[in-house]
Short mmCIF file of C-alpha atoms in Angstrom, two decimals:
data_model
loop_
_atom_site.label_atom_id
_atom_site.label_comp_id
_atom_site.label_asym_id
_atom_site.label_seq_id
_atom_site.Cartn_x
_atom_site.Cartn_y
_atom_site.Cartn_z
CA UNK C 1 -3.78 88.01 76.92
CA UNK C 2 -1.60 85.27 77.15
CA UNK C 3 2.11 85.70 75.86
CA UNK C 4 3.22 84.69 72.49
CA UNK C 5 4.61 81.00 72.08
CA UNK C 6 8.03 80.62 70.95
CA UNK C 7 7.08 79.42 67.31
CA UNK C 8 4.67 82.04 66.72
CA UNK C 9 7.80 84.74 67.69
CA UNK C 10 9.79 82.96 64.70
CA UNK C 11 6.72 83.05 62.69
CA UNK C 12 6.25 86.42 63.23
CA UNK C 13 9.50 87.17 62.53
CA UNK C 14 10.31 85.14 59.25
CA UNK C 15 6.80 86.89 57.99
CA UNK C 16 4.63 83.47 58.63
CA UNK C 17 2.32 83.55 60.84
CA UNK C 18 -1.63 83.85 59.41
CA UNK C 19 -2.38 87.66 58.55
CA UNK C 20 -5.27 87.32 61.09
CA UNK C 21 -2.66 86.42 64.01
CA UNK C 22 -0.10 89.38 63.27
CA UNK C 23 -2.40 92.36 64.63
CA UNK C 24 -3.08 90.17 67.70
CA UNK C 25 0.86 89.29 68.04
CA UNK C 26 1.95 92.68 67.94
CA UNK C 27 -0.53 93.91 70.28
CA UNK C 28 0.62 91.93 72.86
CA UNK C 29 4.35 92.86 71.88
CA UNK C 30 3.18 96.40 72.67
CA UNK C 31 2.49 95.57 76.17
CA UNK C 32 4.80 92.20 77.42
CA UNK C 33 7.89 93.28 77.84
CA UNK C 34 9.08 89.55 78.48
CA UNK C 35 7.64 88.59 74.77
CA UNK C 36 9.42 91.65 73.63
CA UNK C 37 12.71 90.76 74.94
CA UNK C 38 12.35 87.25 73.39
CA UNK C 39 11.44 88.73 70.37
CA UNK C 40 14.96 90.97 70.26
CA UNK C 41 16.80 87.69 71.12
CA UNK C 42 15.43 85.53 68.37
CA UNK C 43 15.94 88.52 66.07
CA UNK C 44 19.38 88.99 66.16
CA UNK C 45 19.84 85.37 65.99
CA UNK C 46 18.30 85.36 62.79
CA UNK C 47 19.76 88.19 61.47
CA UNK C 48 23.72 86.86 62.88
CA UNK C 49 22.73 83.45 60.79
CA UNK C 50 21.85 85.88 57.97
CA UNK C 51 24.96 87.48 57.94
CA UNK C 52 27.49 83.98 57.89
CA UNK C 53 29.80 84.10 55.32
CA UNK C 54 28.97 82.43 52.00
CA UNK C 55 30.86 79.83 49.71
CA UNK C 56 31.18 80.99 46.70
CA UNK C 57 32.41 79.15 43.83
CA UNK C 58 35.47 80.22 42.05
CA UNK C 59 35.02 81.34 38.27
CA UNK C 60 36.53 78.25 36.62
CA UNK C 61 33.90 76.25 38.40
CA UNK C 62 31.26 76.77 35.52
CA UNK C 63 33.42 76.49 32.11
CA UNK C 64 35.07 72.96 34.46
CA UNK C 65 31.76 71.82 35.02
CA UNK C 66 30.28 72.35 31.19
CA UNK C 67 33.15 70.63 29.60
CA UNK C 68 32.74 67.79 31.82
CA UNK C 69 29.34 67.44 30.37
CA UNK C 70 28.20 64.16 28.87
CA UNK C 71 26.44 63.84 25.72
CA UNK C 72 23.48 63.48 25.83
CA UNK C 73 20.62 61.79 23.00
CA UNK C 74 17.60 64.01 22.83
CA UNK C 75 14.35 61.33 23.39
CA UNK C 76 12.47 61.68 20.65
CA UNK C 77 9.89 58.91 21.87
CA UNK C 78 7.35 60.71 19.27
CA UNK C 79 9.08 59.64 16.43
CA UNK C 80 8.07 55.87 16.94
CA UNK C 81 4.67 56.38 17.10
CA UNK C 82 5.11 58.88 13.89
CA UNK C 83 6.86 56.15 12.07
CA UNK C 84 4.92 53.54 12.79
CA UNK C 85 1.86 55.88 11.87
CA UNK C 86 3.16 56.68 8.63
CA UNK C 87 4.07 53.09 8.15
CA UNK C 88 0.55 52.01 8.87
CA UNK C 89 -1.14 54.82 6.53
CA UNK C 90 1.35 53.94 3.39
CA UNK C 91 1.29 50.69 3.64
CA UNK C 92 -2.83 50.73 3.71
CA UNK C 93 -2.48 53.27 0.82
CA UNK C 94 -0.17 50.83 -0.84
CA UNK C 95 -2.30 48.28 -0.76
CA UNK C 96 -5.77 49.89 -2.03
CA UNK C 97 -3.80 51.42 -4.69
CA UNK C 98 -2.47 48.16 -5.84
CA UNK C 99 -5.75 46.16 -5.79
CA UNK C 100 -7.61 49.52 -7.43
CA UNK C 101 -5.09 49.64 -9.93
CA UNK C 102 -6.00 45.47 -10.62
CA UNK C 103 -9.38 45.66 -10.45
CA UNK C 104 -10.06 48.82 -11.83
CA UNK C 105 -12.38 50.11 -9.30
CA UNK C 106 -10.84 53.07 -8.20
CA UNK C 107 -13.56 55.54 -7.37
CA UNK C 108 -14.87 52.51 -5.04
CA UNK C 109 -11.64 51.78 -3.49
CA UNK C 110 -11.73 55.85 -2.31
CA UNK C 111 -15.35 55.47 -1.08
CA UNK C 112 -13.85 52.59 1.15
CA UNK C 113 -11.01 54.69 1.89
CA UNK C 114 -12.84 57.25 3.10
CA UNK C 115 -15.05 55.34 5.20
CA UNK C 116 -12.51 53.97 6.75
CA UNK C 117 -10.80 57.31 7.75
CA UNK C 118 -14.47 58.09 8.92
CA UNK C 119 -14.30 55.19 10.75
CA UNK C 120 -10.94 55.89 12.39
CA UNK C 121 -12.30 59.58 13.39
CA UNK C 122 -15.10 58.52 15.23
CA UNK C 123 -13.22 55.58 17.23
CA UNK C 124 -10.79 58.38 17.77
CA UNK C 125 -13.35 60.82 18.69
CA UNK C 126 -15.24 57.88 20.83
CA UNK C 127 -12.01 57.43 22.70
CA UNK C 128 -11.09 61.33 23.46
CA UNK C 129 -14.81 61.21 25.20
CA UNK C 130 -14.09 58.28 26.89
CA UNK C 131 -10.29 59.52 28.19
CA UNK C 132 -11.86 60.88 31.53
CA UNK C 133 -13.13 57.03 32.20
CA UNK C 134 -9.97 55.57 31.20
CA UNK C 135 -7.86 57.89 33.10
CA UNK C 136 -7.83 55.56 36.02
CA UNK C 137 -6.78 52.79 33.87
CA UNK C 138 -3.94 54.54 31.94
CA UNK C 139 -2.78 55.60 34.85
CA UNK C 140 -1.54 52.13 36.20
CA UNK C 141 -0.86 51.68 32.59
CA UNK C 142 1.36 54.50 32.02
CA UNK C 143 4.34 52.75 34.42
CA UNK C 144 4.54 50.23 32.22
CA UNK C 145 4.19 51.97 28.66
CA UNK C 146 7.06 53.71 30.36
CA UNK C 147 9.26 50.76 30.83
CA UNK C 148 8.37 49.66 27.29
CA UNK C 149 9.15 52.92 25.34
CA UNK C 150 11.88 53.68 27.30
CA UNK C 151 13.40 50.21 26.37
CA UNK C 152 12.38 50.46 23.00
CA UNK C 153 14.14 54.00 22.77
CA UNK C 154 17.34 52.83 25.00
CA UNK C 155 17.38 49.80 22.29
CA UNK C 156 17.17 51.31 18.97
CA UNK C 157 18.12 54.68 18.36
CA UNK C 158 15.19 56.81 16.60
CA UNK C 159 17.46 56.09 13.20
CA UNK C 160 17.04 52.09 13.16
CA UNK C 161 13.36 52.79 14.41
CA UNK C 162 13.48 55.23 11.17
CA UNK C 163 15.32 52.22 9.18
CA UNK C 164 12.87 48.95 10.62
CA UNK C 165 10.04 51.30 9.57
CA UNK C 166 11.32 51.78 6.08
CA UNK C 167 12.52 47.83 5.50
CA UNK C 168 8.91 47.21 7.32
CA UNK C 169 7.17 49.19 4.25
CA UNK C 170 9.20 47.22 1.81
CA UNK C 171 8.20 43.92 3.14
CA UNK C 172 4.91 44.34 3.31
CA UNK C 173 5.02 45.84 -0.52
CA UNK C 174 6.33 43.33 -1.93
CA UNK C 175 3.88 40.95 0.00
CA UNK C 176 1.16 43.08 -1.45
CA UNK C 177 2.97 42.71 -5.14
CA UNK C 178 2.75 38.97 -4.53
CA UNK C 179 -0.37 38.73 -3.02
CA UNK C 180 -2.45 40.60 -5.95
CA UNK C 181 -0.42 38.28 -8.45
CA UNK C 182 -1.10 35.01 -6.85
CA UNK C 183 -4.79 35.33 -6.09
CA UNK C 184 -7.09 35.71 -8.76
CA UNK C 185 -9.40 38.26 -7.80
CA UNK C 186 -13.00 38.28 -10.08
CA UNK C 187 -14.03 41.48 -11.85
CA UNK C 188 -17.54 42.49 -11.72
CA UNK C 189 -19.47 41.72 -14.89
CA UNK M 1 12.99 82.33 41.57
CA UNK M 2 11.76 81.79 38.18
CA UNK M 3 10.44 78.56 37.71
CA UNK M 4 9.07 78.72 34.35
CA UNK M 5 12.72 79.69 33.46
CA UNK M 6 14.40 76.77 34.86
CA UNK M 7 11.54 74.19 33.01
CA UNK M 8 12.31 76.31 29.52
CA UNK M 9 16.38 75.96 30.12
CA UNK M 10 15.76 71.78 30.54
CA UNK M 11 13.82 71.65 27.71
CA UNK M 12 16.32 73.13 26.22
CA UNK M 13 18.69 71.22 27.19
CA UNK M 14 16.59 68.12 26.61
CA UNK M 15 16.26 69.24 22.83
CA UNK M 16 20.07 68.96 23.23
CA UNK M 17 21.24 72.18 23.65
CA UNK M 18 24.00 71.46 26.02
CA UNK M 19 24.72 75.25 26.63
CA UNK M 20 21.78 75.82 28.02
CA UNK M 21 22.37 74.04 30.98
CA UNK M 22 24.78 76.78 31.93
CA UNK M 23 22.34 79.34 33.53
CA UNK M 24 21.05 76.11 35.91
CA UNK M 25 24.67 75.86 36.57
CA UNK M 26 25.09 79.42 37.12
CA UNK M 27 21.53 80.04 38.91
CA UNK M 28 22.40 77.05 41.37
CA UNK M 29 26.02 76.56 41.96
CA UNK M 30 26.10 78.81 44.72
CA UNK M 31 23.10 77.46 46.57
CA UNK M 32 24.21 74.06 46.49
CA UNK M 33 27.99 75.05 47.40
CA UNK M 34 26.56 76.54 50.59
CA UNK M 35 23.84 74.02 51.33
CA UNK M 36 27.35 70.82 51.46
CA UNK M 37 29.73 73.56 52.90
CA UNK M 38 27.41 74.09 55.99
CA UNK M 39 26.64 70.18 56.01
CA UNK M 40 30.34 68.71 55.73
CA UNK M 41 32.27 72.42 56.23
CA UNK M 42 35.28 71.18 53.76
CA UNK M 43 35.59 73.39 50.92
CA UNK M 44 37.00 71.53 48.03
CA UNK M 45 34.58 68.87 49.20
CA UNK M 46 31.62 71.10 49.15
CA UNK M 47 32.75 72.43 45.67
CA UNK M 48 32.93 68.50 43.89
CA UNK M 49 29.81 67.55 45.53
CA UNK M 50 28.24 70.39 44.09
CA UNK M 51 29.61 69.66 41.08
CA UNK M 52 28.54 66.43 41.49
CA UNK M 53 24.91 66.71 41.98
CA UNK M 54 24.70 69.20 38.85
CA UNK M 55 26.40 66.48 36.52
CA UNK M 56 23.70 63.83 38.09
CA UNK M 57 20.62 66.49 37.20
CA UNK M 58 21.92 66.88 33.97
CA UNK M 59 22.49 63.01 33.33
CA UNK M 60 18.84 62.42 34.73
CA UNK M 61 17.02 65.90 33.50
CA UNK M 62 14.46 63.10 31.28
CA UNK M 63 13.49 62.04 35.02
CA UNK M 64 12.49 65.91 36.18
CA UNK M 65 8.57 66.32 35.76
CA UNK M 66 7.41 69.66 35.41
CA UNK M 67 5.01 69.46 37.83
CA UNK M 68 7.42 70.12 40.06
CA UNK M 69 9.77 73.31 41.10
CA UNK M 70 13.80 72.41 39.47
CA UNK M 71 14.97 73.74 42.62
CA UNK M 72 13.45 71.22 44.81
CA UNK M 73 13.90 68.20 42.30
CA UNK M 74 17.61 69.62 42.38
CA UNK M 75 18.09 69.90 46.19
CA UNK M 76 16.74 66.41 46.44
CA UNK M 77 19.16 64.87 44.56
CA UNK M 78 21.60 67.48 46.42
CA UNK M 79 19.83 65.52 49.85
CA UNK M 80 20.35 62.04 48.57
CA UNK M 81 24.25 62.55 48.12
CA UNK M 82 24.81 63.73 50.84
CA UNK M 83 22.62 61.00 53.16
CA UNK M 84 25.45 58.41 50.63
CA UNK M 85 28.13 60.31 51.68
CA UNK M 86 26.99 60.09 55.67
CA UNK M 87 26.57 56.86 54.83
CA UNK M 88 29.90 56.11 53.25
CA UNK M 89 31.63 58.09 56.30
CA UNK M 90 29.63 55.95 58.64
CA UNK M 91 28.76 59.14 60.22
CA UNK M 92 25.37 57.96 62.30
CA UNK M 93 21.80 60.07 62.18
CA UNK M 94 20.80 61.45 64.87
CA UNK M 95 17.30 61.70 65.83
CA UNK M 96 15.57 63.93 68.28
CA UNK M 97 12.40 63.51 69.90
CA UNK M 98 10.17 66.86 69.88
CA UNK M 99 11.01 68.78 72.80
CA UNK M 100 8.57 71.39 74.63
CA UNK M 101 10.83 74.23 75.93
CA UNK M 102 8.77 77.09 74.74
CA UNK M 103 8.70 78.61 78.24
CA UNK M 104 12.43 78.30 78.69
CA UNK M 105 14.19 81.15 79.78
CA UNK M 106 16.89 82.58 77.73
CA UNK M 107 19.81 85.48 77.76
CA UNK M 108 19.87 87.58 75.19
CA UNK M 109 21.92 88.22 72.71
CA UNK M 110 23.90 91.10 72.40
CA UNK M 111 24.90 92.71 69.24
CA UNK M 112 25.23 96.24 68.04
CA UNK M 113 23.50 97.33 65.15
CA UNK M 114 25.44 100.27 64.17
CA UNK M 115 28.52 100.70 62.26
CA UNK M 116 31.10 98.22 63.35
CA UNK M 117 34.28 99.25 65.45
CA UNK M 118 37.76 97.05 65.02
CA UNK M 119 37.15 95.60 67.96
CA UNK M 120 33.42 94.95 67.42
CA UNK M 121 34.22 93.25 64.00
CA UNK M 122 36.64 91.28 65.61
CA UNK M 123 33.67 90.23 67.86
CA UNK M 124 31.64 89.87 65.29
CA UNK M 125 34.07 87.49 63.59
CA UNK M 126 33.91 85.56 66.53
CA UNK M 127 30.22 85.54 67.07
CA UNK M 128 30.18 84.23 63.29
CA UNK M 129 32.94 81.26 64.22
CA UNK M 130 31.19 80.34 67.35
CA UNK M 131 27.82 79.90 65.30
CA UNK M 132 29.30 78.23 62.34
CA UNK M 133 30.66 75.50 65.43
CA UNK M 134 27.51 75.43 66.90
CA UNK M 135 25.79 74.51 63.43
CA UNK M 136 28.43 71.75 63.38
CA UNK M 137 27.06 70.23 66.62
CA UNK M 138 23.47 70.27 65.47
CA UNK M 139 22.36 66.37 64.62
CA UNK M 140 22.41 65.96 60.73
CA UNK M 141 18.86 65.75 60.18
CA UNK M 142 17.79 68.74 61.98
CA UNK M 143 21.61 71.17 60.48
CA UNK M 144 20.01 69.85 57.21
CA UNK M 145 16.69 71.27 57.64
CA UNK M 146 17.86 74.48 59.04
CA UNK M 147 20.45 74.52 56.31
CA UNK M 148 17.55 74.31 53.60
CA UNK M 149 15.59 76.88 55.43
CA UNK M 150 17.71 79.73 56.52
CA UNK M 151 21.14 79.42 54.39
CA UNK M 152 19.40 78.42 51.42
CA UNK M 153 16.33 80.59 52.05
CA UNK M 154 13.22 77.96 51.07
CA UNK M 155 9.87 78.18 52.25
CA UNK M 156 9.03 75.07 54.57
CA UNK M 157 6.25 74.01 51.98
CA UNK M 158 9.65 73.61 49.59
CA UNK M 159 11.53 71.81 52.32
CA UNK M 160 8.73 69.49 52.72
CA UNK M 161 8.58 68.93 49.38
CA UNK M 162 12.59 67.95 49.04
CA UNK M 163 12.56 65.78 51.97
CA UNK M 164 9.29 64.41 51.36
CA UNK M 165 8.02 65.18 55.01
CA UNK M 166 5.54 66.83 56.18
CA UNK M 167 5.27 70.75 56.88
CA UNK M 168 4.79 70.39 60.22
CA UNK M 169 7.49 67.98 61.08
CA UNK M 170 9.81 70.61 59.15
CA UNK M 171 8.82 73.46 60.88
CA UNK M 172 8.85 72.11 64.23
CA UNK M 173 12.59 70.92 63.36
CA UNK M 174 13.73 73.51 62.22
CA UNK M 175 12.43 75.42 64.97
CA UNK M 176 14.25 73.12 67.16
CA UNK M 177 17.81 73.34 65.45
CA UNK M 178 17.31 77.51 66.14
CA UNK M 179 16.64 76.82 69.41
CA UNK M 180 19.46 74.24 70.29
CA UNK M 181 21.66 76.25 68.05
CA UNK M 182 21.31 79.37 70.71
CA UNK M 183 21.39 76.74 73.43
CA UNK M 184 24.76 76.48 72.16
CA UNK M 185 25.94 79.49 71.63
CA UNK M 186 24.75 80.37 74.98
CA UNK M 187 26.99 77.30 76.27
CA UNK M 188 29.79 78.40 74.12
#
């Protein structure tokens, strides 16, 4: 058997080499007494390096290091799509409220309502099915929704996103107030 | 260690719990101290670089993918400091080609392995001198490696990972930097 290569000593000793090669490795180290005398060598080089002093780092170093600490603003990139889903739903509900309250058609405003949550299930539903197909494509999407949200979020603070939102609901209220008293919509007979 | 720990700690922290980024201070200081102290062997150096790269992590810890181990996404930044401050010193890489002295023959070495005499620790403080001066003469890229490995105790797979090489190239550096490391301790 031929002796042990160099690598395969350090392997053996820093517990790497393949489970199938140890029995074979130590075999041979039963019986070479030039691979065992490498073997000794390497091992108390590794065990000197073992034993080198360490650094340690005196106790102040923590309490220094914490109080250098800078502030830092959680990311809460969730809350703009939150807010601008809650924006979308109120200001839809807004709207059919308004024009059931005008018309007074009320149970059919709900049956639309509904359908259009239906609607809005499906297409989501439709779109979870379809993720694995899209994957590819968000993929070399997601750098630059990345660049965008992180922009948005290094831009305005999730408070003015909070704020934009509300003064957003407001506008489009009092567009719907105007709308519903500027165009004549005809009752059914 | 505990991975799932360190990824629960930056969440933490990411919530804005700024005291939670104490036991990643606490788990890591050490490691890092070592890993610059046996790359640039100044103390007070090693100590503010360390402090450094934890004040960096923290600043960036929205960057850190979970994916990945903390250590190694720490030791990378820990890496990329120190190739600035090579950089800044205008210290130059060195490079080896692979060498193929397997066969070499080499003297062993001796040490006892029982209970130390005053004379023997004397030795032995000696033996620990000459091999922290050896590691000094190792070229950068290979005392880094080695470092990584055998001070701060990763697998190669984890090296690889930090450095973004390969696990081969790694392991067949590191095995060089033993080998020229008792090359020159021999020579010493």
């Amino acid at each position: 058997m031929s002796c042990l290569k160099l690598s395969e000593i350090y392997d053996y000793l820093e517990k790497e080499l393949p489970a199938e090669e140890i029995a074979r490795a130590e075999k041979h180290l039963q019986s070479c007494s030039r691979c065992q005398q490498v073997l000794r060598e390497r091992q108390a080089l590794l065990s000197e390096i073992n034993r080198l002093p360490r650094l340690e780092p005196p106790e102040e170093f923590t309490p220094q290091l914490m109080a250098r600490l800078p502030e830092i603003n959680p990311k809460k990139t969730w809350l703009v799509f939150v807010a601008g889903g809650l924006y979308f739903f109120f200001s839809l509900l807004i709207v059919f409220w308004l024009m059931a309250a005008r018309i007074n058609t009320l149970a059919w405003t709900w049956e639309v309502l509904k359908h259009i949550f239906t609607l809005a299930w499906q297409l989501s539903h439709l779109l979870i099915l379809g993720f694995k197909y899209l994957q590819a494509l968000a993929k070399s999407l997601s750098l630059t929704g990345k660049i965008i949200i992180n922009s948005l979020t290094s831009l305005f603070p999730p408070t003015l996103t909070l704020t934009l939102s509300a003064v957003g609901v407001f506008i489009s209220l009092a567009l719907a107030i105007w709308l519903i008293k500027n165009i004549k919509i005809s009752e059914r007979s | 260690m505990v991975e799932n720990e360190d990824r629960v700690y930056v969440r933490r922290c990411l919530r804005g719990e700024k005291e939670a980024f104490e036991f990643i201070v606490r788990k890591y200081q050490s490691s890092l101290a070592n890993y610059f102290f046996r790359m640039i062997q100044e103390r007070e150096l090693s100590l503010e670089m360390t402090q450094e790269v934890l004040l960096r992590a923290y600043a960036n810890l929205h960057t850190y993918k979970e994916k990945f181990q903390f250590s190694t996404w720490l030791f990378r930044i820990a890496s990329n400091l120190l190739i600035d401050y090579w950089r800044k010193k205008k210290i130059p890489l060195v490079f080896l080609d692979a060498r193929d002295d397997e066969d070499e023959q080499h003297a062993p070495v001796q040490l006892p392995d029982h209970e130390p005499s005053v004379a023997e620790q004397y030795e032995r403080k000696m033996t620990m001198e000459a091999i922290s001066r050896a590691l000094t003469q190792l070229p950068e890229n290979l005392r880094e490696l080695f470092v990584l490995r055998h001070i701060n105790d990763f697998s190669y797979e984890e090296i690889a990972g930090i450095k973004n090489l390969p696990v081969g190239t790694v392991k067949n550096r590191v095995f060089q930097a033993k080998e020229l490391l008792r090359q020159l301790l021999e020579e010493a």
